[in-house]
Structure formats: structure tokens, C-alpha cells
PDB file of C-alpha atoms in Angstrom:
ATOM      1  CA  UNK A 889      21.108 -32.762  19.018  1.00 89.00           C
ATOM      2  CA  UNK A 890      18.592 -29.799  19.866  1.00 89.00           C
ATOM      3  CA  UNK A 891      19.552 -26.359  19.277  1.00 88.00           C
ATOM      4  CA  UNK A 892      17.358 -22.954  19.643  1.00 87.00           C
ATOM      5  CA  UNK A 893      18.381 -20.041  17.545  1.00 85.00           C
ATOM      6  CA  UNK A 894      17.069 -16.532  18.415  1.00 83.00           C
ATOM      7  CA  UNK A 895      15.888 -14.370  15.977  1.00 75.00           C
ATOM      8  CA  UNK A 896      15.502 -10.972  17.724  1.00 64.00           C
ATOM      9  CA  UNK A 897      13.527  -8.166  16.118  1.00 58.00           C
ATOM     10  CA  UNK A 898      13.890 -10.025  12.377  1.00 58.00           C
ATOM     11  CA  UNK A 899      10.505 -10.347  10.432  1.00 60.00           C
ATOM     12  CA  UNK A 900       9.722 -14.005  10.708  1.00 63.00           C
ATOM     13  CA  UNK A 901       8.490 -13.886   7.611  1.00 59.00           C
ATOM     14  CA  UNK A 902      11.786 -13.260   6.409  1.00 61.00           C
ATOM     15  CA  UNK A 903      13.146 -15.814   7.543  1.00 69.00           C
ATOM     16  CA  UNK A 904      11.171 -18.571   6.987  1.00 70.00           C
ATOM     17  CA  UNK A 905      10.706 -17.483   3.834  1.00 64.00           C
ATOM     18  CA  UNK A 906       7.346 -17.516   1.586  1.00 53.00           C
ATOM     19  CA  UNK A 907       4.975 -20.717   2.644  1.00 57.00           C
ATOM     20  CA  UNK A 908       7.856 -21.516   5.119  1.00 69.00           C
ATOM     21  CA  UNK A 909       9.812 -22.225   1.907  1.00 68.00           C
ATOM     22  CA  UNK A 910      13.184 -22.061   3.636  1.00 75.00           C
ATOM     23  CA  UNK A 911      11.842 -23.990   6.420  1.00 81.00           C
ATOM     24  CA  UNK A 912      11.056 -26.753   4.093  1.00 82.00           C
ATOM     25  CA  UNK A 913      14.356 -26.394   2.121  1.00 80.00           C
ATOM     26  CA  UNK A 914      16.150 -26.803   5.316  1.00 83.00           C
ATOM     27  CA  UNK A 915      14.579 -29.527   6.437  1.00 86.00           C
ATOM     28  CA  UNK A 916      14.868 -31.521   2.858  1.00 85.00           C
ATOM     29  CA  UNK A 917      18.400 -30.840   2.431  1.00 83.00           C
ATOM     30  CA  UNK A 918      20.208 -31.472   5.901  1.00 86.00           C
ATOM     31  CA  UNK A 919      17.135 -34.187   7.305  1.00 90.00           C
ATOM     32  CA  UNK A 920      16.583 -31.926  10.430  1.00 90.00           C
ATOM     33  CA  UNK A 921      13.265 -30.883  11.935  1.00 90.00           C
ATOM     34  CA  UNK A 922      12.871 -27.426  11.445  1.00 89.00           C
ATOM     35  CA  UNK A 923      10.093 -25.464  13.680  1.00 86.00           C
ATOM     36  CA  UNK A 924       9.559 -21.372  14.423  1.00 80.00           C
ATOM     37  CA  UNK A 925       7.659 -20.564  17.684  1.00 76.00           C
ATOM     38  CA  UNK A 926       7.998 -16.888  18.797  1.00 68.00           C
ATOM     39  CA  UNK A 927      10.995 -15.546  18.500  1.00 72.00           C
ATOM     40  CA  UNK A 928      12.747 -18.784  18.477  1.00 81.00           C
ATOM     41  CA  UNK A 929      13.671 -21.438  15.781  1.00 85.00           C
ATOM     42  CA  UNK A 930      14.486 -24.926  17.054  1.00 88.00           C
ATOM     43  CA  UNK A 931      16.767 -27.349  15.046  1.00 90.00           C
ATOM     44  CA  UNK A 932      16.908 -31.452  15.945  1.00 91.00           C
ATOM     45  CA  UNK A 933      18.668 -33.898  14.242  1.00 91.00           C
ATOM     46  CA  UNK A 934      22.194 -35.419  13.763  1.00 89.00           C
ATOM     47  CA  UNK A 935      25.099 -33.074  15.144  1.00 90.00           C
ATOM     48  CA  UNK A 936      27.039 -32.298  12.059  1.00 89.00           C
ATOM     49  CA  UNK A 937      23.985 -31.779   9.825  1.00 89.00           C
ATOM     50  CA  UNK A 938      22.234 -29.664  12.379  1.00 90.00           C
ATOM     51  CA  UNK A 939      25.320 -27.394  13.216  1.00 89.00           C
ATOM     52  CA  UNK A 940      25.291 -26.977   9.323  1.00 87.00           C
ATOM     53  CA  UNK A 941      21.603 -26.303   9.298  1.00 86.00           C
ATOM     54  CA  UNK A 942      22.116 -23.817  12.063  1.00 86.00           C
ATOM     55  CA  UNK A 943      24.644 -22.178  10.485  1.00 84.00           C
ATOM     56  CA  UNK A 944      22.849 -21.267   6.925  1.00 81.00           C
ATOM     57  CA  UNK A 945      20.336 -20.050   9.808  1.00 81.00           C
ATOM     58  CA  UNK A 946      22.579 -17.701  11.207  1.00 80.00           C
ATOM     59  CA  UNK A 947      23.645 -16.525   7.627  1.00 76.00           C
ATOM     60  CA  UNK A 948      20.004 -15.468   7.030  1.00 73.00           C
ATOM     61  CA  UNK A 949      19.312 -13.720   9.906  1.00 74.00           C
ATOM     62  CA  UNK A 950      22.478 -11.439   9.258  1.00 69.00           C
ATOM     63  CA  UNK A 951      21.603 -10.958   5.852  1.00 63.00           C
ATOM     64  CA  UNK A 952      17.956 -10.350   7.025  1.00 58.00           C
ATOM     65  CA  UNK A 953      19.199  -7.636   9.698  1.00 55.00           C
ATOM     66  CA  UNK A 954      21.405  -6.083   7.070  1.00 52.00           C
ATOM     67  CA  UNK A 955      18.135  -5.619   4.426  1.00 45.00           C
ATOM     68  CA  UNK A 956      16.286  -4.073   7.239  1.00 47.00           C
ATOM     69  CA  UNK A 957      18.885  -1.488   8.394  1.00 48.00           C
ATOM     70  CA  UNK A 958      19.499  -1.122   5.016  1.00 47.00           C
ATOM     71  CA  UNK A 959      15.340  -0.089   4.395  1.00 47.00           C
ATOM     72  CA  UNK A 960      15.907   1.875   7.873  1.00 49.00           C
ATOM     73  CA  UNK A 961      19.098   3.885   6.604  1.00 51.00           C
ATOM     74  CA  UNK A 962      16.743   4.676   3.214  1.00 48.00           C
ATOM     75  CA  UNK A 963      14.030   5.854   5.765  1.00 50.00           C
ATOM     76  CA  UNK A 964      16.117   8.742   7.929  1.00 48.00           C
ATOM     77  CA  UNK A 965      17.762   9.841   4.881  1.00 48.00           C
ATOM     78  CA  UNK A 966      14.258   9.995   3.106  1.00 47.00           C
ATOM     79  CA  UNK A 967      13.586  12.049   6.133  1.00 54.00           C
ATOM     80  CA  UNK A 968      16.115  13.842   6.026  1.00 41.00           C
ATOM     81  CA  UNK A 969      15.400  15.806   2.804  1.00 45.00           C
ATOM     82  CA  UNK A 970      15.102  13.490  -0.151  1.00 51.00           C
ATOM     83  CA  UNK A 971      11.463  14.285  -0.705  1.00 60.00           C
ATOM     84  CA  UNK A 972      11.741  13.144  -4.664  1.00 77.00           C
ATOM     85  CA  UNK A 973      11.881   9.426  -3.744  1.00 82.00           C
ATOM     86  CA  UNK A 974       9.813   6.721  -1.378  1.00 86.00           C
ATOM     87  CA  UNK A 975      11.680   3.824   0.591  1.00 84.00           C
ATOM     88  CA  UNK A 976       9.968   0.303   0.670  1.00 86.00           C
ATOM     89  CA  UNK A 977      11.044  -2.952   1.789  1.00 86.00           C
ATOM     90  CA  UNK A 978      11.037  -4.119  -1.710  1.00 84.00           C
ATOM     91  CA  UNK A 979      12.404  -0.815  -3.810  1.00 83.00           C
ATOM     92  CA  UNK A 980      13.263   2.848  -4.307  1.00 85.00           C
ATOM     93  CA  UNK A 981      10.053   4.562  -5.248  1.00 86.00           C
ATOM     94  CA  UNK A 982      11.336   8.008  -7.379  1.00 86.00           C
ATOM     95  CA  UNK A 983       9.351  10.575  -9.028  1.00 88.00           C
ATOM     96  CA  UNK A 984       9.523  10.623 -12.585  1.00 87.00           C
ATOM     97  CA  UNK A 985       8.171  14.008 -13.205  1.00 89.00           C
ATOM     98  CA  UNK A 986       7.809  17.188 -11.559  1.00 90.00           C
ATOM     99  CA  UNK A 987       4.016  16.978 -10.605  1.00 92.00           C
ATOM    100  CA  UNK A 988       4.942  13.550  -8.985  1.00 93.00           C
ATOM    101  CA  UNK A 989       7.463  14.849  -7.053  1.00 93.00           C
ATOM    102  CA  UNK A 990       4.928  17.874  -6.286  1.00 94.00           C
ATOM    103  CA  UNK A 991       2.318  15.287  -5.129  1.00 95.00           C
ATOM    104  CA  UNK A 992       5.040  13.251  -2.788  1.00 94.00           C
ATOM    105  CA  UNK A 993       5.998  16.802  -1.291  1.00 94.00           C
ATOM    106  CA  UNK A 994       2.434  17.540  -0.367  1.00 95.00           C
ATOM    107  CA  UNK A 995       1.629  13.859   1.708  1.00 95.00           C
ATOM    108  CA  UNK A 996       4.610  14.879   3.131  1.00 93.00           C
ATOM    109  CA  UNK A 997       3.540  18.779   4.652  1.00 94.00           C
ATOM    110  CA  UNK A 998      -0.113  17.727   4.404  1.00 95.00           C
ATOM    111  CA  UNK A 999      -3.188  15.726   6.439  1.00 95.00           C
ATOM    112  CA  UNK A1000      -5.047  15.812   3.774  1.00 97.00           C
ATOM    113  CA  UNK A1001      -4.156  15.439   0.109  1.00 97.00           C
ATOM    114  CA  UNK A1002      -6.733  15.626  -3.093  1.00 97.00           C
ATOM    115  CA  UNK A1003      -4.564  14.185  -6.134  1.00 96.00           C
ATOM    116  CA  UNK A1004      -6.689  14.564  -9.207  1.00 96.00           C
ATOM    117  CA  UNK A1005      -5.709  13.641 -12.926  1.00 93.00           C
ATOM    118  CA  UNK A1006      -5.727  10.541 -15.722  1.00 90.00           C
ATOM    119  CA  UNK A1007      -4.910   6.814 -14.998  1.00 85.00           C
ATOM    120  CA  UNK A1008      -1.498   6.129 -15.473  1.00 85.00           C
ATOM    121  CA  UNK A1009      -0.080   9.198 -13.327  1.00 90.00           C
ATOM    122  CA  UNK A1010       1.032   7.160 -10.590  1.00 90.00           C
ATOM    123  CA  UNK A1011      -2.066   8.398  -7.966  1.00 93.00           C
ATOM    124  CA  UNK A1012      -2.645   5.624  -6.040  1.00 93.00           C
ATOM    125  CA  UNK A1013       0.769   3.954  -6.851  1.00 93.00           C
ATOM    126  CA  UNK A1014       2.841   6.719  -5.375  1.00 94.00           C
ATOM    127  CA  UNK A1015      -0.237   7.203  -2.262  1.00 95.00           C
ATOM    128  CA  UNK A1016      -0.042   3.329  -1.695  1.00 95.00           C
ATOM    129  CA  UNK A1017       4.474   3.648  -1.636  1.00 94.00           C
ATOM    130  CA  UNK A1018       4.195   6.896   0.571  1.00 95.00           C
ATOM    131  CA  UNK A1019       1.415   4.697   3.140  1.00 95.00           C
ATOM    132  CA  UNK A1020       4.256   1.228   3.071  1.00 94.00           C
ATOM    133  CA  UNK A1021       6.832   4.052   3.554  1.00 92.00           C
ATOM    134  CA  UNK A1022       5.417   5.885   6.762  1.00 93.00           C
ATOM    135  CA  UNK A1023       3.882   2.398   8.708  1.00 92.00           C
ATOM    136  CA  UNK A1024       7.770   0.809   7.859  1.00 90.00           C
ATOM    137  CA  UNK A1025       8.885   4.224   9.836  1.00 89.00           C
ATOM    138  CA  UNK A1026       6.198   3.523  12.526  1.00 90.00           C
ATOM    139  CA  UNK A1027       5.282   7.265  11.534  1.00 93.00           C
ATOM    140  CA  UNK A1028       1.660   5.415  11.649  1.00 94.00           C
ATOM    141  CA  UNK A1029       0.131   2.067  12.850  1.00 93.00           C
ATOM    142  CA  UNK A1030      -2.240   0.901  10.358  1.00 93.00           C
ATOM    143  CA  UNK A1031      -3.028   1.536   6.722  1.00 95.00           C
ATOM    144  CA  UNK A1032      -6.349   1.601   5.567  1.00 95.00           C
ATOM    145  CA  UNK A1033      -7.004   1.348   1.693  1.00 94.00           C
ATOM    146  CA  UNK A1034     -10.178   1.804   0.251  1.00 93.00           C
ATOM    147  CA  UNK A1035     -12.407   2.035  -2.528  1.00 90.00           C
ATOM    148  CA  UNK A1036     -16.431   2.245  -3.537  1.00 88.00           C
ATOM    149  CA  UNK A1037     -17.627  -0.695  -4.421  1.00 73.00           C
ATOM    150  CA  UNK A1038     -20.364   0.154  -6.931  1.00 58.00           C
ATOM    151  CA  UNK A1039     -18.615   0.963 -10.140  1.00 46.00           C
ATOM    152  CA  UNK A1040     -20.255   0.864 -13.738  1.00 37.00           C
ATOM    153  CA  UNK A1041     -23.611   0.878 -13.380  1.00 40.00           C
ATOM    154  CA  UNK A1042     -23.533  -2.647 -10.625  1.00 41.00           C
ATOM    155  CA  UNK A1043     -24.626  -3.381  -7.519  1.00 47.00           C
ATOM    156  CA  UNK A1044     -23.190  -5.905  -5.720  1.00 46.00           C
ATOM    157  CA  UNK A1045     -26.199  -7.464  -4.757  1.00 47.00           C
ATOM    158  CA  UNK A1046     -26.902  -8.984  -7.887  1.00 44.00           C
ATOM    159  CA  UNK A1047     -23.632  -9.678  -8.766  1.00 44.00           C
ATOM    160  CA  UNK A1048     -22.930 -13.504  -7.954  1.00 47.00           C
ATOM    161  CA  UNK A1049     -20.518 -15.331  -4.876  1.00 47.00           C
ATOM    162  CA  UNK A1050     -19.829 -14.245  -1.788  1.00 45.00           C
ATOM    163  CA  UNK A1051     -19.219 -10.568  -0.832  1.00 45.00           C
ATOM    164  CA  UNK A1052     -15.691 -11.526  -0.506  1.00 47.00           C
ATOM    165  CA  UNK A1053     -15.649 -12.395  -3.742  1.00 51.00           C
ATOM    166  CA  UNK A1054     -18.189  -9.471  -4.859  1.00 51.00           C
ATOM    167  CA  UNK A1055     -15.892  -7.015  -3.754  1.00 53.00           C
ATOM    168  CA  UNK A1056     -11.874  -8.332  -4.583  1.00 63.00           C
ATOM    169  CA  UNK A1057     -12.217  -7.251  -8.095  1.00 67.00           C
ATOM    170  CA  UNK A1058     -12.954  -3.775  -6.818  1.00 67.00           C
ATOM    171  CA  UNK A1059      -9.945  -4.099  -4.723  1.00 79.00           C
ATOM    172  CA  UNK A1060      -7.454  -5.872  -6.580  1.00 80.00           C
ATOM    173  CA  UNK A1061      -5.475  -3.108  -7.893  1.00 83.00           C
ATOM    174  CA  UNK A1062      -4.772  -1.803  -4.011  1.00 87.00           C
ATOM    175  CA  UNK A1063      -3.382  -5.246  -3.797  1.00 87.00           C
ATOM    176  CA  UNK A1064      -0.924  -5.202  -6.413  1.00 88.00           C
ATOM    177  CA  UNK A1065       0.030  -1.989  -5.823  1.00 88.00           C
ATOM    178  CA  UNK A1066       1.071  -3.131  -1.825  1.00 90.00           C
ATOM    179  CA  UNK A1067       2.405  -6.663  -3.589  1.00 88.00           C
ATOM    180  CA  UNK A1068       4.887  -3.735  -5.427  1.00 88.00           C
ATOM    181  CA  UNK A1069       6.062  -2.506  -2.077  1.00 90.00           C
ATOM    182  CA  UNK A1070       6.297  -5.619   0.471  1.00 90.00           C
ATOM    183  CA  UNK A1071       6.760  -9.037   0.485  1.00 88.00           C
ATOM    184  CA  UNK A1072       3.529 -11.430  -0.123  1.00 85.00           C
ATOM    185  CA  UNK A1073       3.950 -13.151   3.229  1.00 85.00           C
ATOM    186  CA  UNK A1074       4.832  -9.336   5.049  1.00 87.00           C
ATOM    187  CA  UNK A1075       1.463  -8.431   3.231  1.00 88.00           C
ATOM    188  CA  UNK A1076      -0.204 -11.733   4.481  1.00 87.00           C
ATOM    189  CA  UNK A1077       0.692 -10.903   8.233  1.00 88.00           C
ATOM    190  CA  UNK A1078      -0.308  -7.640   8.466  1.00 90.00           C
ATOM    191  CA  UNK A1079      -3.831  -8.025   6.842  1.00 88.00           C
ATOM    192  CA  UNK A1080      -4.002 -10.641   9.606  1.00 88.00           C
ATOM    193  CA  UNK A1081      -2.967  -8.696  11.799  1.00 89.00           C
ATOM    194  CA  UNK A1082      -5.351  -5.736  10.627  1.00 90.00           C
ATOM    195  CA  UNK A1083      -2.223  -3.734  10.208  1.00 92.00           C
ATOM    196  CA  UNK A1084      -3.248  -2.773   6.935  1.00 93.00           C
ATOM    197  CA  UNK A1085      -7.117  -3.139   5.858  1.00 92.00           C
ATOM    198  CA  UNK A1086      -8.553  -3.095   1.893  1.00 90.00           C
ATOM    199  CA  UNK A1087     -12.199  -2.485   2.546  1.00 87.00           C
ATOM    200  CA  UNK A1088     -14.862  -1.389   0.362  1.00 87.00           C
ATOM    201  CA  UNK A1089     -15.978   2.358   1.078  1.00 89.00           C
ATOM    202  CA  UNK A1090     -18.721   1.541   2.919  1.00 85.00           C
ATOM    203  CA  UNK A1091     -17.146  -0.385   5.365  1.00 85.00           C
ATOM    204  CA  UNK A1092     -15.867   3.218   6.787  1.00 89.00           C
ATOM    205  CA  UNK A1093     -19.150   4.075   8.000  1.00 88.00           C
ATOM    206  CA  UNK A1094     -19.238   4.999  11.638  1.00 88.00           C
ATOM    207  CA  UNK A1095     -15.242   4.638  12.459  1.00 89.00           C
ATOM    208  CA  UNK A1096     -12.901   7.217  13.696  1.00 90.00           C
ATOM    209  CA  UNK A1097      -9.119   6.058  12.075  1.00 92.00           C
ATOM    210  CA  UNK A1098      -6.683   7.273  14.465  1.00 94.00           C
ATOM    211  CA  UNK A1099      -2.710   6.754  14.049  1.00 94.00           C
ATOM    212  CA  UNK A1100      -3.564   5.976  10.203  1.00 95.00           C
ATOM    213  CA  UNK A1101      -2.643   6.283   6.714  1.00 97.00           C
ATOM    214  CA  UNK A1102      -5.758   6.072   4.991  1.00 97.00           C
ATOM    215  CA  UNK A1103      -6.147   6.209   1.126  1.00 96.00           C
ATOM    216  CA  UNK A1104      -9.297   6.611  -0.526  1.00 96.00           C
ATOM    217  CA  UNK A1105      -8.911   5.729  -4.471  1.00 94.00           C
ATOM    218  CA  UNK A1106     -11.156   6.085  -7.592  1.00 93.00           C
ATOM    219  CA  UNK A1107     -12.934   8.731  -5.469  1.00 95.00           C
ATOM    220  CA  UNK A1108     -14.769  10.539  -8.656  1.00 94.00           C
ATOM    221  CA  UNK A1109     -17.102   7.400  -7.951  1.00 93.00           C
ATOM    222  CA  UNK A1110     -18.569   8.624  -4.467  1.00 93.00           C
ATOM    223  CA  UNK A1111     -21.284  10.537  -3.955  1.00 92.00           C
ATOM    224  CA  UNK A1112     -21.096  13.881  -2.044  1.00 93.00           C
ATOM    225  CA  UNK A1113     -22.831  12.187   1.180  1.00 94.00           C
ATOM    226  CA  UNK A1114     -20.239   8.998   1.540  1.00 94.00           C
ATOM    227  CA  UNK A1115     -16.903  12.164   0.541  1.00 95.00           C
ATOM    228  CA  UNK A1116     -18.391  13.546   3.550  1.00 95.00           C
ATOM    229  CA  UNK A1117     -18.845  10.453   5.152  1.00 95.00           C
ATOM    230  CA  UNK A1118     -15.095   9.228   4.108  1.00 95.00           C
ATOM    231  CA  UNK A1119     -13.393  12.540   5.289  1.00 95.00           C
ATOM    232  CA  UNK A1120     -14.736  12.536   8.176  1.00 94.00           C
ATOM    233  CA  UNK A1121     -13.340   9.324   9.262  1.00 92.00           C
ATOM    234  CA  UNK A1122      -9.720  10.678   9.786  1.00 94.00           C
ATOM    235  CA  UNK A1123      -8.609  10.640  13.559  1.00 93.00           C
ATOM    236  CA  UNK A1124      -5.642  11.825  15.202  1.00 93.00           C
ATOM    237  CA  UNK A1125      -2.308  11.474  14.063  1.00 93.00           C
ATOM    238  CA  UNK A1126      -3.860  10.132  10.783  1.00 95.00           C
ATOM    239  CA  UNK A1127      -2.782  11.027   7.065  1.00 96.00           C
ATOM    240  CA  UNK A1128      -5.619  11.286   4.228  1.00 97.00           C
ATOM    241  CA  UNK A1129      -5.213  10.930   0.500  1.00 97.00           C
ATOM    242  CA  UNK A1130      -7.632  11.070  -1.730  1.00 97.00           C
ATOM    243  CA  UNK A1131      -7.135  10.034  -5.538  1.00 96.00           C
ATOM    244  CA  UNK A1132      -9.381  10.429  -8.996  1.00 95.00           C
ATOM    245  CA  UNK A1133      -9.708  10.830 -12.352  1.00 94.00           C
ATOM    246  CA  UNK A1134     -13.049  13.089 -13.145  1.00 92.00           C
ATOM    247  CA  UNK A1135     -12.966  12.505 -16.343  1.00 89.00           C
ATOM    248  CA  UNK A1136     -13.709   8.916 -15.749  1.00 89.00           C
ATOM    249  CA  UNK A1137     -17.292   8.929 -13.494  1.00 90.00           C
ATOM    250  CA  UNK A1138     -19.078   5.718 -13.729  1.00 86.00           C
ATOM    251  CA  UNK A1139     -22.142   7.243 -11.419  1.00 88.00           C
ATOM    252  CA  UNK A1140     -25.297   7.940 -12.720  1.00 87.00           C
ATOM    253  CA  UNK A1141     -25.705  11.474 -15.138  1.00 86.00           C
ATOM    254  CA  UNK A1142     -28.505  12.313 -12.078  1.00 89.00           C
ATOM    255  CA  UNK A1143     -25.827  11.904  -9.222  1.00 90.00           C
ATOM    256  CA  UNK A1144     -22.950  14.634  -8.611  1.00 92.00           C
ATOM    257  CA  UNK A1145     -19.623  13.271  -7.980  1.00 94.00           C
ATOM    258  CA  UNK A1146     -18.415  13.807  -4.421  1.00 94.00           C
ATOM    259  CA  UNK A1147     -14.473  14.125  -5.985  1.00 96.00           C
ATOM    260  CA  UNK A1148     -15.853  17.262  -8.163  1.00 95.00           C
ATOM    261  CA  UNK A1149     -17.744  18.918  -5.268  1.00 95.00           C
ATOM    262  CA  UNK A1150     -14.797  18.858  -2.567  1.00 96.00           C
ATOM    263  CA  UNK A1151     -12.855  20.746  -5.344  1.00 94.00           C
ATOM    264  CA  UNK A1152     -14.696  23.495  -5.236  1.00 91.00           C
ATOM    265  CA  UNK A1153     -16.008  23.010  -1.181  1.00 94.00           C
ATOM    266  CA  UNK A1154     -12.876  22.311   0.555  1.00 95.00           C
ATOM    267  CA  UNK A1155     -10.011  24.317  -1.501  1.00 89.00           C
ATOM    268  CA  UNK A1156      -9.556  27.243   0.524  1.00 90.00           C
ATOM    269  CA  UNK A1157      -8.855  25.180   3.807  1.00 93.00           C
ATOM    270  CA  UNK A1158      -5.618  24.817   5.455  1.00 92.00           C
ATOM    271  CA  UNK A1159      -4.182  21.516   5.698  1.00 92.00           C
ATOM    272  CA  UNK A1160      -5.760  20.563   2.373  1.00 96.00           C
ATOM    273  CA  UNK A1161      -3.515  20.396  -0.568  1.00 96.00           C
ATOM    274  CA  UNK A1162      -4.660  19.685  -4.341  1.00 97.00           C
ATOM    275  CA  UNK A1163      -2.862  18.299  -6.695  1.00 96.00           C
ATOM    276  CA  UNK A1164      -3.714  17.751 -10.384  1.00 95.00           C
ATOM    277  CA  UNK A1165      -1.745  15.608 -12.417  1.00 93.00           C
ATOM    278  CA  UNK A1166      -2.005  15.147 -16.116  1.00 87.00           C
ATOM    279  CA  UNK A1167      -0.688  13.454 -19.080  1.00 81.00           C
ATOM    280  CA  UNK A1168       3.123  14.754 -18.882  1.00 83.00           C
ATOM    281  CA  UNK A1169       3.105  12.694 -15.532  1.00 84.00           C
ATOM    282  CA  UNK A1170       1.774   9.635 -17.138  1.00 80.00           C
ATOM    283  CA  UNK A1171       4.683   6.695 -16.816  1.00 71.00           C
ATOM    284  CA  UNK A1172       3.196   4.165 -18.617  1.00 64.00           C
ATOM    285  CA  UNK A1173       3.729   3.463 -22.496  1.00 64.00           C
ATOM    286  CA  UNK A1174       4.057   6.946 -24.495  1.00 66.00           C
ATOM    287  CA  UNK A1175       1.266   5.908 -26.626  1.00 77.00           C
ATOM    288  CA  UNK A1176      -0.905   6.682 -23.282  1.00 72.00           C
ATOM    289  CA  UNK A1177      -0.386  10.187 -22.963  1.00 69.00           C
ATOM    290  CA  UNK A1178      -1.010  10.780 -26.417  1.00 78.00           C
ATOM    291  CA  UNK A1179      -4.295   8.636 -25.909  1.00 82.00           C
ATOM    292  CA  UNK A1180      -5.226  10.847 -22.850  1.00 75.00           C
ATOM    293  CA  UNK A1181      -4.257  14.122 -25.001  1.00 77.00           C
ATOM    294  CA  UNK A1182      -7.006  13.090 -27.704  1.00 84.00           C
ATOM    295  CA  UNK A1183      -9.504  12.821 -25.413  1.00 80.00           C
ATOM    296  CA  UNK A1184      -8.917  15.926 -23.257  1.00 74.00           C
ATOM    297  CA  UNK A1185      -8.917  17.390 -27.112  1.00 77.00           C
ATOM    298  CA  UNK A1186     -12.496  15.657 -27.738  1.00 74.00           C
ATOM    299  CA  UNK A1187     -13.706  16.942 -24.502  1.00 72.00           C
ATOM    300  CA  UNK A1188     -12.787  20.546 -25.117  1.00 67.00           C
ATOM    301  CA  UNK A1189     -14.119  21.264 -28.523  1.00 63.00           C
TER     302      UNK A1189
END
């Protein structure tokens, strides 16, 4: 017996399931062969095992459909005025403190936003929900995530492997931060896709970003020429945040940092919000914010 189920505007990916898992686990437990070609799965085998097969399938999709609205529903009421918390396909996003909910506010009414303040304060956490949370609305069509990739006193040329493998630990933490928001294979497909790029900051270079949430993190690490370089990147329709701590520049003493200058360059124009965070908006262990407090006492006397 053949039979061709239609999955309709589903993810795929959430259907099959991680590495086709479900696929597989389908095909193990009722002996069927199990295949997905565009929007289309196709069951063959015996009659009563693939009628069973076909309908687990059908229980998926609605429970797939119902996740979706579900995100959807989250989204329009989001919209609608909830501006203290972030929808994802994965979870809720809330601010925890007021200078969170200060920074969500301003992506919101803002093309540009400059958050500035000490790890742990949710920057690119909160910048990275807010981007999953406006491409799921089709507000935008791409993310683009980025970072410099000279930190510490390296250069990647002399750093060994390939420059794929130069550059992920740069990039890593924009990765777990989207593997907070949306599922691995989700993530998978749209880096495939280019949907969403992670690119070191000098991949920007000569691009206009149009239709684009763009987030530039660890920014206290570029130099005023590739700021300049990195703002002026954004296109129509696009969405800019910037995040930083400047208390943490790995640059050289001789070279300015490019997050300090804008600060002073860039505050008086409209469209441009800044927002410093500090350690009452740290949500990590309490033992953090007291750490941060010591050395913001250090630095002051």
C-alpha cells in the first residue's frame, strides 16, 4: 500500500524530527518506508501497519500546527503591547529587570540600538531573542550576526586550521544563544538557506543588508574605521543592534575603540537609542554582580 500525506505550511523539520529521527523511528517500529520530498511524505508497506504509520503522521502534523499557531498567537499579542517579553519557537523570553525591559522597548521604537554594560546583562541574549522573534513574524528576512574576529591580542593568520575553524570560537556564543531560541535542525536550515548568517566582522565589508536584523556583538573590540564600516551596512527595512562591554577592550592601548567613539559621535541622532546596562541587570549567579561591583570600585578610585 502507498499513501502520500501532505504537510502544508508545517516546518519539515518539525516533522521529521532532528536527523530525520522520527523518520527513522517510524520506519523501525511499523517496517514501512518512510520518505519526505517537498511538501509531501510518502508511506509504503503492509496496509494495517502503514494506515497506523500514517496515522501517528497525522497526529504530528496537528500537534506541529498547534505549536506554531501557538508561537503565532505569542507573536500578535507581543505586538500588541507586551513589550516586557520576546516570543521564540522554543520559549518566552521576559525581562528580568527594568533596564532589560528598557533595552527590549528601544529595538522595538528604534533602527538603531547601542546597548552598552557588563557580561552577564543579557546584551546579546535578549538582541539575538528580539532578531528569532521579528524573522518568526516575517517583520524581516534574514538575520545577520556578527562579531570581530581578532580578539586578545591574535590574528587569525597564525592561529592554526582552517578559517572555518579559525573563526567558530569567535562565534560560538551567537550560536548558543540562537540554539536557546530555535530548534537545531530549524537553525541548520536556515544557515543553509542563508536565512540567518554568523560571519566574522569583516565579512560585512562592501554589503548593503536590506530587510535585516543585524546584530553586531562584543563591539568595544572594533576600531573606529570597521564601526563606521559596520553601521554603514544597514539597508532598508533593516534593524541594527549594537552590543559591548567597554570595560572589557582587548585592542591595543594605541588603538581607540570604535564602541567608545560612537558614544560620544552618534548620541544626539534620531533613530539612535543608547542603552547602558549594569550590574543590577546582571541574571547570572549573584556572586557576579558583586564581582562586577568590585571592579567598577577598582576602576574608580
Amino acid at each position: 500500500m502507498k499513501v502520500s500525506i501532505p504537510i502544508s505550511d508545517s516546518d519539515p523539520t518539525t516533522i521529521s524530527g532532528f536527523q530525520d529521527d522520527f523518520l527513522k523511528e517510524i520506519q523501525t517500529r511499523y517496517g514501512v518506508s518512510v520518505s519526505m520530498r517537498g511538501n509531501y511524505i510518502y508511506l509504503k508497506g503492509d496496509e494495517k501497519n502503514v494506515k497506523a504509520a500514517q496515522k501517528l503522521f497525522r497526529a504530528r502534523l496537528k500537534n506541529a500546527e498547534g505549536i506554531e499557531e501557538q508561537v503565532s498567537d505569542t507573536g500578535r499579542k507581543h505586538a500588541a503591547g507586551e513589550t516586557n517579553s520576546v516570543p521564540t519557537p522554543k520559549r518566552l523570553i521576559k525581562a528580568k529587570s527594568s533596564g532589560q525591559a528598557e533595552y527590549m522597548k528601544a529595538i522595538d521604537s528604534h533602527d538603531i540600538v547601542v546597548s552598552i554594560g557588563p557580561a552577564g546583562t543579557g546584551k546579546t541574549y535578549l538582541a539575538v531573542a528580539k532578531a528569532v522573534s521579528f524573522l518568526i513574524e516575517k517583520k524581516v528576512e534574514r538575520l545577520v550576526l556578527t562579531r570581530p574576529a581578532v580578539e586578545a591580542g591574535e590574528s587569525l593568520g597564525f592561529l592554526p586550521g582552517a578559517i572555518e575553524e579559525k573563526v567558530d570560537p569567535y562565534l560560538r556564543p551567537l550560536y548558543d544563544a540562537l540554539n536557546d531560541f530555535l530548534p537545531y535542525d530549524r537553525i541548520r536550515r536556515y544557515l543553509d538557506m542563508k536565512t540567518i548568517e554568523v560571519a566574522p566582522l569583516a565579512y560585512m565589508r562592501g554589503r548593503t543588508l536590506n530587510d535585516a536584523f543585524i546584530i553586531l556583538d562584543e563591539a568595544q573590540n572594533t576600531t573606529g574605521m570597521q564601526m563606521k564600516m559596520f553601521l554603514t551596512r544597514m539597508g532598508w527595512r533593516s534593524k541594527v543592534v549594537v552590543t559591548g562591554d567597554i570595560t572589557q577592550v582587548d585592542l591595543p592601548t594605541n588603538v581607540f575603540s570604535g564602541l567608545i567613539e560612537i558614544q560620544h559621535l552618534l548620541k544626539s541622532i534620531d533613530g539612535i537609542e543608547f542603552i547602558y546596562l549594569n550590574e543590577k541587570d546582571v541574571v547570572r549567579h549573584h556572586l557576579v554582580q558583586r564581582i562586577i561591583r568590585a571592579y567598577d570600585i577598582k576602576n574608580t578610585t
